[in-house]
Tab-separated table of C-alpha atoms in Angstrom:
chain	number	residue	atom	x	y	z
D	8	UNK	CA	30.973	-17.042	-40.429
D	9	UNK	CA	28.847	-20.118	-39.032
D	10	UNK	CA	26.537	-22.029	-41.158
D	11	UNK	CA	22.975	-21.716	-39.748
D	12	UNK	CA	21.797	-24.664	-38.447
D	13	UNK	CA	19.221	-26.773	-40.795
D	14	UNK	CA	15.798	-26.999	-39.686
D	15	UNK	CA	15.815	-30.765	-38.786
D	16	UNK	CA	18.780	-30.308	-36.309
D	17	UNK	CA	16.685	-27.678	-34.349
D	18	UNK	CA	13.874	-29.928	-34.239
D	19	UNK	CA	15.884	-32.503	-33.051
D	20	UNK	CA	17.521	-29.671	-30.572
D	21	UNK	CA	13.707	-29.063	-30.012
D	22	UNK	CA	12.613	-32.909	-28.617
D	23	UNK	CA	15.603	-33.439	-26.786
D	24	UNK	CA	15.310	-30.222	-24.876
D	25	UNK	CA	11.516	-31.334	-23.957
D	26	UNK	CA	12.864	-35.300	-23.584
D	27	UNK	CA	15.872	-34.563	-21.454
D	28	UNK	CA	14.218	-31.718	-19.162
D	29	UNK	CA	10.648	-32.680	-19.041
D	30	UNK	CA	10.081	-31.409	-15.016
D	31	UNK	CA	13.146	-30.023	-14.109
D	32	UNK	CA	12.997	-27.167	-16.959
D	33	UNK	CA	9.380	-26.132	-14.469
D	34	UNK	CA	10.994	-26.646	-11.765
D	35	UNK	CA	14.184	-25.816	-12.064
D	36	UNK	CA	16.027	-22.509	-13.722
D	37	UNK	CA	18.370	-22.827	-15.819
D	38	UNK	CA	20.973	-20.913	-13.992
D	39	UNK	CA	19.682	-22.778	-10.823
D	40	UNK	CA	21.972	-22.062	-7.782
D	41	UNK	CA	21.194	-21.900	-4.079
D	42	UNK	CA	19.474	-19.010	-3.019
D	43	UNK	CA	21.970	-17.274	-0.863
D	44	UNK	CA	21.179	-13.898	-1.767
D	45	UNK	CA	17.976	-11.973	-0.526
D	46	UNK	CA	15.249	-11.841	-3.032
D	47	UNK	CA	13.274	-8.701	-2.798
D	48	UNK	CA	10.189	-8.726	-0.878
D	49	UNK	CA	8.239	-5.795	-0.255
D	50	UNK	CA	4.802	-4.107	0.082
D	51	UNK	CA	2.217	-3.513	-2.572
D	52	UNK	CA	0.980	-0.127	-3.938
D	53	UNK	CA	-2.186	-0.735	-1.700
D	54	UNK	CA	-0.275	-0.748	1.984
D	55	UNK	CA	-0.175	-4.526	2.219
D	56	UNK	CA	1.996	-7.624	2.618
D	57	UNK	CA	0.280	-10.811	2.889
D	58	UNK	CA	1.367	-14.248	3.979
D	59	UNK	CA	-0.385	-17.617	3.274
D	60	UNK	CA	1.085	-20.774	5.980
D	61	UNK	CA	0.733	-24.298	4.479
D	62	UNK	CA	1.564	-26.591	7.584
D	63	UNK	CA	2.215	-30.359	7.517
D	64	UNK	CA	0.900	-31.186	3.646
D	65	UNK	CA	2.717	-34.302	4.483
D	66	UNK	CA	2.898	-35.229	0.527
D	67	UNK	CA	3.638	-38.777	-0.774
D	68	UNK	CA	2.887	-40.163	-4.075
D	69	UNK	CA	-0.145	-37.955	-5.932
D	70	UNK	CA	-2.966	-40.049	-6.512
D	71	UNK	CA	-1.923	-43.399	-5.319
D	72	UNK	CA	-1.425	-42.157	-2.028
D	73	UNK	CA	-4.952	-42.452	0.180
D	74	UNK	CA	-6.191	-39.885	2.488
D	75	UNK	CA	-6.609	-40.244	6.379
D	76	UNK	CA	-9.171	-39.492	9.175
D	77	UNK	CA	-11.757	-38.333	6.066
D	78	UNK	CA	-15.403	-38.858	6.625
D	79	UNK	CA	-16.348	-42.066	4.958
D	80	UNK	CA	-18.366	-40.470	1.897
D	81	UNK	CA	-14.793	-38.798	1.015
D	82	UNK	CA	-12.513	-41.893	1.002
D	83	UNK	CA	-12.970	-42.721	-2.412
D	84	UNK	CA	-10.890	-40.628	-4.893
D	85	UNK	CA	-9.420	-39.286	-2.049
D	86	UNK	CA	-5.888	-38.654	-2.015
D	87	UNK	CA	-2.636	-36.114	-2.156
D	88	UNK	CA	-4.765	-34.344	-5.225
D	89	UNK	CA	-7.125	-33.194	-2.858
D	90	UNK	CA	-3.994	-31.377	-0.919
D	91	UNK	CA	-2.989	-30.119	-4.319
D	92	UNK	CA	-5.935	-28.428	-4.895
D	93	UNK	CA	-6.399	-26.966	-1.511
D	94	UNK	CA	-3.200	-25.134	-1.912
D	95	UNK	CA	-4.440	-23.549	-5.518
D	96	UNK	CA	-7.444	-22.946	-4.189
D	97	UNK	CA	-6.105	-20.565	-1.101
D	98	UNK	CA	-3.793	-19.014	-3.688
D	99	UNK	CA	-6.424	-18.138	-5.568
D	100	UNK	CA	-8.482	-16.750	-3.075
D	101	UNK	CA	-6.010	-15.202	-1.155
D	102	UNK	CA	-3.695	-13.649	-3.511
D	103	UNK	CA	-0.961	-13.763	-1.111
D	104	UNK	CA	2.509	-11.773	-1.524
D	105	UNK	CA	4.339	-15.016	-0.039
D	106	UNK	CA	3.607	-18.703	0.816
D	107	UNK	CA	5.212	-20.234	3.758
D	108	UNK	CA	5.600	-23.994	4.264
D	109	UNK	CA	6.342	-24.836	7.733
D	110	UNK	CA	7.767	-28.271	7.157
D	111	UNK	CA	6.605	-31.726	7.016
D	112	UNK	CA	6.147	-30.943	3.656
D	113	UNK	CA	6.215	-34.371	2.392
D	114	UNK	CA	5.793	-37.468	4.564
D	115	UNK	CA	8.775	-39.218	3.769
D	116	UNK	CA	8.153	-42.604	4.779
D	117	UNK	CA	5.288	-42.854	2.019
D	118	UNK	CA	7.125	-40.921	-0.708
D	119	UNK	CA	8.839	-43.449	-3.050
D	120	UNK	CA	11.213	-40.595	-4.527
D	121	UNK	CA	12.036	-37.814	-2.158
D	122	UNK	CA	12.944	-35.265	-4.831
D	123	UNK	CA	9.603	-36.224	-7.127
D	124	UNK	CA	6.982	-36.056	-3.976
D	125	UNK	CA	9.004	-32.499	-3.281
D	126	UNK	CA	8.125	-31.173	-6.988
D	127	UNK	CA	4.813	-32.055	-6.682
D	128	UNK	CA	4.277	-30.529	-3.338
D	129	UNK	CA	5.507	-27.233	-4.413
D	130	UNK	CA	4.272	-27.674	-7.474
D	131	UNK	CA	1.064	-25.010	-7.187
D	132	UNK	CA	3.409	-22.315	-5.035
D	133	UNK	CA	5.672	-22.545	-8.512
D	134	UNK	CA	3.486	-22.480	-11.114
D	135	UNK	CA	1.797	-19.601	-9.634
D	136	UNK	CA	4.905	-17.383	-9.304
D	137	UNK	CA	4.421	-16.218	-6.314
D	138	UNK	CA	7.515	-15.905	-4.092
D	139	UNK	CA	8.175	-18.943	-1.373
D	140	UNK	CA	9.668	-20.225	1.561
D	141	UNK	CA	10.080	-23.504	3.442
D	142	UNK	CA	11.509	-24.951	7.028
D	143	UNK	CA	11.952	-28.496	6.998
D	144	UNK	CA	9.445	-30.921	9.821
D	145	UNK	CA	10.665	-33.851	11.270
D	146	UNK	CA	9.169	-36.324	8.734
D	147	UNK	CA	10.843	-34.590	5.122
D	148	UNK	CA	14.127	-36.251	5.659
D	149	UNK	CA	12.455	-40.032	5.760
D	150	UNK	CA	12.543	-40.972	2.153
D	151	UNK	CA	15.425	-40.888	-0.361
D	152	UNK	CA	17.070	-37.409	0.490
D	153	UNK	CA	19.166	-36.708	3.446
D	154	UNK	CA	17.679	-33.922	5.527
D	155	UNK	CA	20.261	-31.586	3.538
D	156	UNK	CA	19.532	-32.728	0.556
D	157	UNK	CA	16.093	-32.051	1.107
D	158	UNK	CA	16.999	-28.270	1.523
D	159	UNK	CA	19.560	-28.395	-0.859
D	160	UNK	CA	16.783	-29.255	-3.406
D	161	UNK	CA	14.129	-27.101	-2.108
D	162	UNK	CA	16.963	-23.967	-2.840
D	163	UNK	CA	16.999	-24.983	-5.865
D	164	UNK	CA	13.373	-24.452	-6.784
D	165	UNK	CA	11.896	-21.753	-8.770
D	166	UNK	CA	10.430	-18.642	-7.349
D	167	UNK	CA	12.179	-20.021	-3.885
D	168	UNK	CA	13.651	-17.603	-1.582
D	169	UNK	CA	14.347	-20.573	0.818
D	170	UNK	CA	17.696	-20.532	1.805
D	171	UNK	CA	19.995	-23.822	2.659
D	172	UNK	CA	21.903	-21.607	5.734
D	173	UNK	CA	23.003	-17.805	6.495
D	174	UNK	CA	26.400	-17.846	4.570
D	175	UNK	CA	30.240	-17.714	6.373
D	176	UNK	CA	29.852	-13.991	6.139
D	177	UNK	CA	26.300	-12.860	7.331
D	178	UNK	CA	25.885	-13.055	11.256
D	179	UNK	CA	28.379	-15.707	11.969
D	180	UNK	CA	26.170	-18.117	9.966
D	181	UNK	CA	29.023	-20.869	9.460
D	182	UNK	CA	28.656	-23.781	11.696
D	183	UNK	CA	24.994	-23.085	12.379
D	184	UNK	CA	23.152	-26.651	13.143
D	185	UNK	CA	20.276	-27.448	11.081
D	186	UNK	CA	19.218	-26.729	7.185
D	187	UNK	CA	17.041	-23.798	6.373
D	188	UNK	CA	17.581	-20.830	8.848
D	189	UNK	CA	17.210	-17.503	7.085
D	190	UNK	CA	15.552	-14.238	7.050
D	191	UNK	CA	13.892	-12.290	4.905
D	192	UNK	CA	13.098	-8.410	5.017
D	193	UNK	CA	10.345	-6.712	3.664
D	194	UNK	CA	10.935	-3.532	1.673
D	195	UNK	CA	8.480	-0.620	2.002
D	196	UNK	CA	6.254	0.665	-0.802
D	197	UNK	CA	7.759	1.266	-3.881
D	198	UNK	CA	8.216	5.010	-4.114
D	199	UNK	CA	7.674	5.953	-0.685
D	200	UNK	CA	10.474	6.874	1.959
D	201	UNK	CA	10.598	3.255	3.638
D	202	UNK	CA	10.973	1.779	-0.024
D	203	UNK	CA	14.700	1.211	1.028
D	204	UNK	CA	14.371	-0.027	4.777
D	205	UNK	CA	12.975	-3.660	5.746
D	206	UNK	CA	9.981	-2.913	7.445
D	207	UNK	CA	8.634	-6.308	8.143
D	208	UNK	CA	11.433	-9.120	9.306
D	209	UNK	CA	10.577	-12.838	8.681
D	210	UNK	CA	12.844	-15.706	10.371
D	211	UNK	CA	13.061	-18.741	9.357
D	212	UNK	CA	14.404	-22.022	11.598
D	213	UNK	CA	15.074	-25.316	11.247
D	214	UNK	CA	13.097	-26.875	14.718
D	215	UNK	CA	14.985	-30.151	13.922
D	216	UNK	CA	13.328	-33.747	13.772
D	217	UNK	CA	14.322	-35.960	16.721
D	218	UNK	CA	16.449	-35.996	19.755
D	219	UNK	CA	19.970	-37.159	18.892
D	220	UNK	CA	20.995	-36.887	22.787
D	221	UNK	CA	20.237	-40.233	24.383
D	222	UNK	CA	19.140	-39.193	27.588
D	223	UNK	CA	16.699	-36.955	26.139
D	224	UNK	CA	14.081	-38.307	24.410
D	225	UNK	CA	11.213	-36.930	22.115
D	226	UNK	CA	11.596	-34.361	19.299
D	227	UNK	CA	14.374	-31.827	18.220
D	228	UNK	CA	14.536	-28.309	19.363
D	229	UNK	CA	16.278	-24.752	18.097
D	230	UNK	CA	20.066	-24.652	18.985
D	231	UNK	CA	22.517	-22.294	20.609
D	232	UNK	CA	24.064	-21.511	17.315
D	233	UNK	CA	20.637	-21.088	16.142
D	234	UNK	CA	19.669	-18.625	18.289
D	235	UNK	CA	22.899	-16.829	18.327
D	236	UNK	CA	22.306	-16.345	14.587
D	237	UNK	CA	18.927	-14.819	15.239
D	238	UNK	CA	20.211	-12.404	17.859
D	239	UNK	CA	22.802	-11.041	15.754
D	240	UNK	CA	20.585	-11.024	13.112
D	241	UNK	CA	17.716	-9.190	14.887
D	242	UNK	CA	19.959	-7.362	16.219
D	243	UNK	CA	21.538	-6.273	13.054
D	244	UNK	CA	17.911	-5.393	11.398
D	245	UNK	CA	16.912	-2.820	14.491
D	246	UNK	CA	20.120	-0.935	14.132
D	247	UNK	CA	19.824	-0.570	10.449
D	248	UNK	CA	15.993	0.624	11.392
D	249	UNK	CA	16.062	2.548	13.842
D	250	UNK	CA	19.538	3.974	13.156
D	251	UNK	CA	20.528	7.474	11.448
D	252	UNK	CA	18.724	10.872	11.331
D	253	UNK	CA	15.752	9.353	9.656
D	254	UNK	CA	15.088	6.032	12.098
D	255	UNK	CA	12.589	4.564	13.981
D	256	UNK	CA	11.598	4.849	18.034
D	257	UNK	CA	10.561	0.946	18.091
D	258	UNK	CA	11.963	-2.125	15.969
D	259	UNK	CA	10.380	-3.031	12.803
D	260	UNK	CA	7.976	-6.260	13.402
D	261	UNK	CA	8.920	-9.224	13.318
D	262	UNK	CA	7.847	-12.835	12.243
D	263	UNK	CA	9.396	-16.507	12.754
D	264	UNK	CA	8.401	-20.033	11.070
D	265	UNK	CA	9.676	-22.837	12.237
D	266	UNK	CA	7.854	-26.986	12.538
D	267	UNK	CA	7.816	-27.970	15.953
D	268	UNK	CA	6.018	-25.593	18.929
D	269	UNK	CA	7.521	-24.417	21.728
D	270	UNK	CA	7.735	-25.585	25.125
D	271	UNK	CA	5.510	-22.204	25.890
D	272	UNK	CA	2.568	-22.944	23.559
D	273	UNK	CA	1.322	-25.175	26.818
D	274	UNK	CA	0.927	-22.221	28.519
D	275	UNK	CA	-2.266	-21.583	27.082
D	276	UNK	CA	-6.071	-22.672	27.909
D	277	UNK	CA	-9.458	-22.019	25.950
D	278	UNK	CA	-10.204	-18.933	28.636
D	279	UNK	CA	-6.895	-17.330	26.681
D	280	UNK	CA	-6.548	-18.333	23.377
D	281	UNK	CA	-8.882	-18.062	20.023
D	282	UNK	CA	-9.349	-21.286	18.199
D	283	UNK	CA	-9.146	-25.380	19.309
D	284	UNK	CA	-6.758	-27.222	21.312
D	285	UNK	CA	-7.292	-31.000	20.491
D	286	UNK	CA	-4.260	-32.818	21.204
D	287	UNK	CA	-0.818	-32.157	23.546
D	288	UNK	CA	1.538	-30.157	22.777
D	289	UNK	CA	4.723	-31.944	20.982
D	290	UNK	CA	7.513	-30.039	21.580
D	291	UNK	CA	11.054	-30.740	22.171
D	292	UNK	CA	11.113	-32.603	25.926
D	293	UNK	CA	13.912	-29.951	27.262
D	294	UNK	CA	13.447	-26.285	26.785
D	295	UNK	CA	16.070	-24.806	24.759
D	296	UNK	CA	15.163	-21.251	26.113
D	297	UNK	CA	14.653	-19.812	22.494
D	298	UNK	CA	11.289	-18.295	23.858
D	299	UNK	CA	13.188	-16.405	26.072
D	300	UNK	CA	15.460	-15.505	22.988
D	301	UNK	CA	13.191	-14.224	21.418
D	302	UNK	CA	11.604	-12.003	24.312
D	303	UNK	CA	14.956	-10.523	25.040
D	304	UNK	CA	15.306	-9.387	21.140
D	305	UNK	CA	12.064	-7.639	20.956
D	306	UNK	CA	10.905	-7.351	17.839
D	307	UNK	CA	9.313	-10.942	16.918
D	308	UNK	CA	5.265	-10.400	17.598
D	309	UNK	CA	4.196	-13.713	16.205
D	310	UNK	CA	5.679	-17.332	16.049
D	311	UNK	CA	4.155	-19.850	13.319
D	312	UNK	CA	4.518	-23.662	13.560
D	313	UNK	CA	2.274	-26.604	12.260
D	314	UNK	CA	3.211	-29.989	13.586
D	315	UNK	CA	0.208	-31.031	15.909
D	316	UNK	CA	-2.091	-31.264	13.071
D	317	UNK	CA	-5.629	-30.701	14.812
D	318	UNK	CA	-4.619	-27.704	17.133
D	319	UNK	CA	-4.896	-24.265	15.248
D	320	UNK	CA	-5.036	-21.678	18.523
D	321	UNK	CA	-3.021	-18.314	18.553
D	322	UNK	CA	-2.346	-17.439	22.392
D	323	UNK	CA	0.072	-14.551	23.616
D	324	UNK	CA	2.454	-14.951	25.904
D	325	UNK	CA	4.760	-11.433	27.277
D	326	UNK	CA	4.047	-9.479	24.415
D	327	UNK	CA	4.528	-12.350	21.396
D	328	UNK	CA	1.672	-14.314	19.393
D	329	UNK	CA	2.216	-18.337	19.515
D	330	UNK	CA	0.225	-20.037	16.559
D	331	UNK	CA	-0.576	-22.788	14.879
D	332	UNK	CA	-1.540	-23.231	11.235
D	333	UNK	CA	-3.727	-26.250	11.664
D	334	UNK	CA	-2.927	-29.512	9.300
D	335	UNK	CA	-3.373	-28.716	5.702
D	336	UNK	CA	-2.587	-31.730	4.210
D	337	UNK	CA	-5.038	-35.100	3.587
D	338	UNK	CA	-2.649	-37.573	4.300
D	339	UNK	CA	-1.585	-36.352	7.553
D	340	UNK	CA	-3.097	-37.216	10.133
D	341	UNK	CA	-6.430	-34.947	11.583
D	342	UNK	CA	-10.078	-35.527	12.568
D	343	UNK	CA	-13.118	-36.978	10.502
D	344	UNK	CA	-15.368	-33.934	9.652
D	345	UNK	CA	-12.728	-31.635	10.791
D	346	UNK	CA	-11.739	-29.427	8.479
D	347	UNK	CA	-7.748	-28.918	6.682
D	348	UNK	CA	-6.969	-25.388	6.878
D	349	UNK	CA	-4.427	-22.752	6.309
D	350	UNK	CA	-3.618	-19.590	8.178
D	351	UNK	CA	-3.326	-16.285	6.613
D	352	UNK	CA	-1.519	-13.084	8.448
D	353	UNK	CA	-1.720	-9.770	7.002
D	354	UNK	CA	0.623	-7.189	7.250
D	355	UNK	CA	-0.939	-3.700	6.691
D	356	UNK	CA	1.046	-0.191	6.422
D	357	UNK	CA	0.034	3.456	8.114
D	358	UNK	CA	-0.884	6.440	5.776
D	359	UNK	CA	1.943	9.405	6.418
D	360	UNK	CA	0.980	12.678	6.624
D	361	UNK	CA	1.326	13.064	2.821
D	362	UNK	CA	-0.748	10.846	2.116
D	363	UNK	CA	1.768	7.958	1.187
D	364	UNK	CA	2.426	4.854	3.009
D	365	UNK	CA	4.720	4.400	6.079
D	366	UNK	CA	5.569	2.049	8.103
D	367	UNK	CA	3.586	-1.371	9.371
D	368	UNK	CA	0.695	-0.411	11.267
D	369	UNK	CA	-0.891	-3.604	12.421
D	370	UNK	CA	-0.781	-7.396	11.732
D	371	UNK	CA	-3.564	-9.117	11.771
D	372	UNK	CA	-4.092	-13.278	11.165
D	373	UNK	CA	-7.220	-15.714	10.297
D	374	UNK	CA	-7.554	-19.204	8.935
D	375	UNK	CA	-9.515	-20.333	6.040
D	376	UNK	CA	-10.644	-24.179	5.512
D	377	UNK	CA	-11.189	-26.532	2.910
D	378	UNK	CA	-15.081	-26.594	2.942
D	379	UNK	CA	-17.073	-25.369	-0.032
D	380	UNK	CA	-16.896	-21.883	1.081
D	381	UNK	CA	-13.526	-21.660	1.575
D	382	UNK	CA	-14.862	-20.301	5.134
D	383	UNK	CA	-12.925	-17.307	6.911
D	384	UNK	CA	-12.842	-18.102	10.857
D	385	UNK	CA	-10.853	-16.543	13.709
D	386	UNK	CA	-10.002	-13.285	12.402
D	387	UNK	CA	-7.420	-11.540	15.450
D	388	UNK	CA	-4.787	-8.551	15.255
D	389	UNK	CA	-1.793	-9.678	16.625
D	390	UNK	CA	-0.028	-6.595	16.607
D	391	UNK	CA	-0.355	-2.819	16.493
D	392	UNK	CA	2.043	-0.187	16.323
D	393	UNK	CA	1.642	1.799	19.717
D	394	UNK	CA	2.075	5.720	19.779
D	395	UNK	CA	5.573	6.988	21.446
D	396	UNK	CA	3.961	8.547	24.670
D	397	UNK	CA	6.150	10.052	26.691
D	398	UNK	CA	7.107	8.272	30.188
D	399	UNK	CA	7.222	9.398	33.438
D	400	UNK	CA	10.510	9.271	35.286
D	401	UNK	CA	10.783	6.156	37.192
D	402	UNK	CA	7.255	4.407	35.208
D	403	UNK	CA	7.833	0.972	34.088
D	404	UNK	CA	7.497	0.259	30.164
D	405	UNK	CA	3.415	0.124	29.306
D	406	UNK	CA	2.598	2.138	32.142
């Protein structure tokens, strides 16, 4: 039988636990592993699902690292600490179910140590405990981690459901360019019939950083082996929904995050849009055709990116909601009196006959800013679930 130990070698067991794993043991579990496998989301008890977007926090070094394009009377103490608190400060307002980063997380060109600006980023998102997910901008890969190993240590993260790539066996995910293209599915309430079917499908994509094709210049865009993943994918998710005696007449919702906008998001002008449009629109300088992509599949109703930092619109364009989040953080770039903000979307379930919950009923977004208030502007729906009329012969769909 063992001895038991003495009570100065567990305090020395004690110190060197708390000297040798001073940030990782917050950060990272002890049984840390990528996050391969799906981690359950799903509705609350109250019909919900909500969704907080953090776009472009562009993070650095903490306090050393100065704000930009502030009003003069907030330059001094100004710095990544006021980005910090922003984020726990929507959490706590917001209560959300998830928290989506949508890249340029850190601004890797300022961040001395790639892996220690990434902790610190997250760092509200993990003490919180609330579940999360990030894409990767085209700025995250600039400091000391490879644009893999930036994703390889985001996966790594507690309360993460981030995911490095689909694996060999889901969708043909081998040999899929890019780090960070996954989905998640949303479970129904607890207790009711959809508690087993994903009724809400997020997709995440990695939009790239730059152009690695000489003749084409400018930004990175989605790939065919990205988008092949997503249509098998979607694909996948409507069978298993509307499939069997007990499925569905129209795909569950769906909902992609990705960095850099569209070719299509310049389709818009303030007569059809609600909220600003203050700079171009960077996209990729080719069109990759993954608009299209995702028209032919169906079920995606909204598209979430951040990258131009002072346009925050939502437009719609055949059938699908292309948004902006609006820069969050205070050392990216933005406008002098112009408020960060976040966006929110809200997911909200119908009542059955029985009383219970079903199935999503509508989706509906706003943005809140970083002003005393915490002020709640441009509240839209963005989707609602449409009755199954029946068509005349020979009537064209929405007629």
């Amino acid at each position: 039988m063992p001895s038991k130990p003495s009570f100065s070698s567990l305090i020395s067991l004690f110190l060197c636990f708390f000297i040798c794993f001073p940030l990782s043991s917050l950060i990272f579990p002890a049984d840390a592993k990528p996050s391969n496998s799906p981690s359950l989301l799903r509705f609350g008890q109250n019909g919900r699902f909500k969704i907080l977007q953090v776009a472009d926090m562009h993070y650095a070094d903490g306090k050393t690292t100065p704000c930009v394009d502030v009003l003069p009377e907030q330059v001094p103490g100004c710095s990544d600490l006021n980005t910090t608190a922003f984020v726990e400060r929507m959490i706590r307002a917001e209560k959300p179910d998830l928290i989506v980063f949508t890249g340029d997380n850190i601004f890797g060109l300022d961040a001395t140590d790639a892996g220690q600006s990434l902790n610190a980023a997250f760092a509200p998102a993990i003490l919180s405990g609330i579940p999360w997910a990030a894409v990767l901008g085209n700025h995250d890969q600039e400091s000391t981690l490879s644009r893999e190993g930036v994703m390889q240590h985001i996966v790594q993260m507690k309360h993460t459901v981030s995911r490095l790539n689909p694996t060999a066996d889901s969708c043909h995910g081998e040999g899929i360019d890019g780090y960070g293209n996954y989905n998640m599915e949303v479970a129904g309430v607890e207790g009711s019939s959809m508690q087993n079917k994903s009724i809400l499908n997020l997709y995440f994509l990695d939009s790239g950083d730059y152009s690695t094709v000489p003749s084409i210049p400018g930004y990175g865009w989605i790939k065919p082996s990205q988008q092949f993943w997503f249509q098998r994918t979607s694909s996948k998710l409507q069978k298993e929904y509307m499939g069997g005696s007990k499925g569905q007449k129209q795909p569950a919702p769906g909902l992609a995050y990705f960095h850099i906008p569209l070719p299509e998001f310049s389709s818009f002008d303030e007569s059809n849009f609600t909220g600003v449009k203050q700079e171009g629109i960077s996209s990729a300088s080719i069109n990759s055709g993954f608009f299209t992509t995702l028209v032919e599949a169906g079920d995606v109703k909204a598209v979430f990116t951040g990258h131009d930092h002072v346009n925050d619109f939502c437009g719609e364009l055949m059938d699908i909601h292309l948004c902006y989040a609006g820069g969050f953080g205070y050392h990216a770039y933005g406008l002098a009196g112009w408020s960060r903000r976040a966006r929110v979307v809200l997911a909200s379930l119908e009542r059955t006959e029985k009383g219970g919950w079903g199935v999503v009923k509508s989706i509906k977004t706003w943005k809140r800013l970083d002003d005393p208030q915490l002020s709640t502007i441009d509240i839209q729906t963005l989707w609602v679930k449409s009755s199954p009329g029946r068509r005349r012969k020979g009537a064209p769909t929405g007629v």
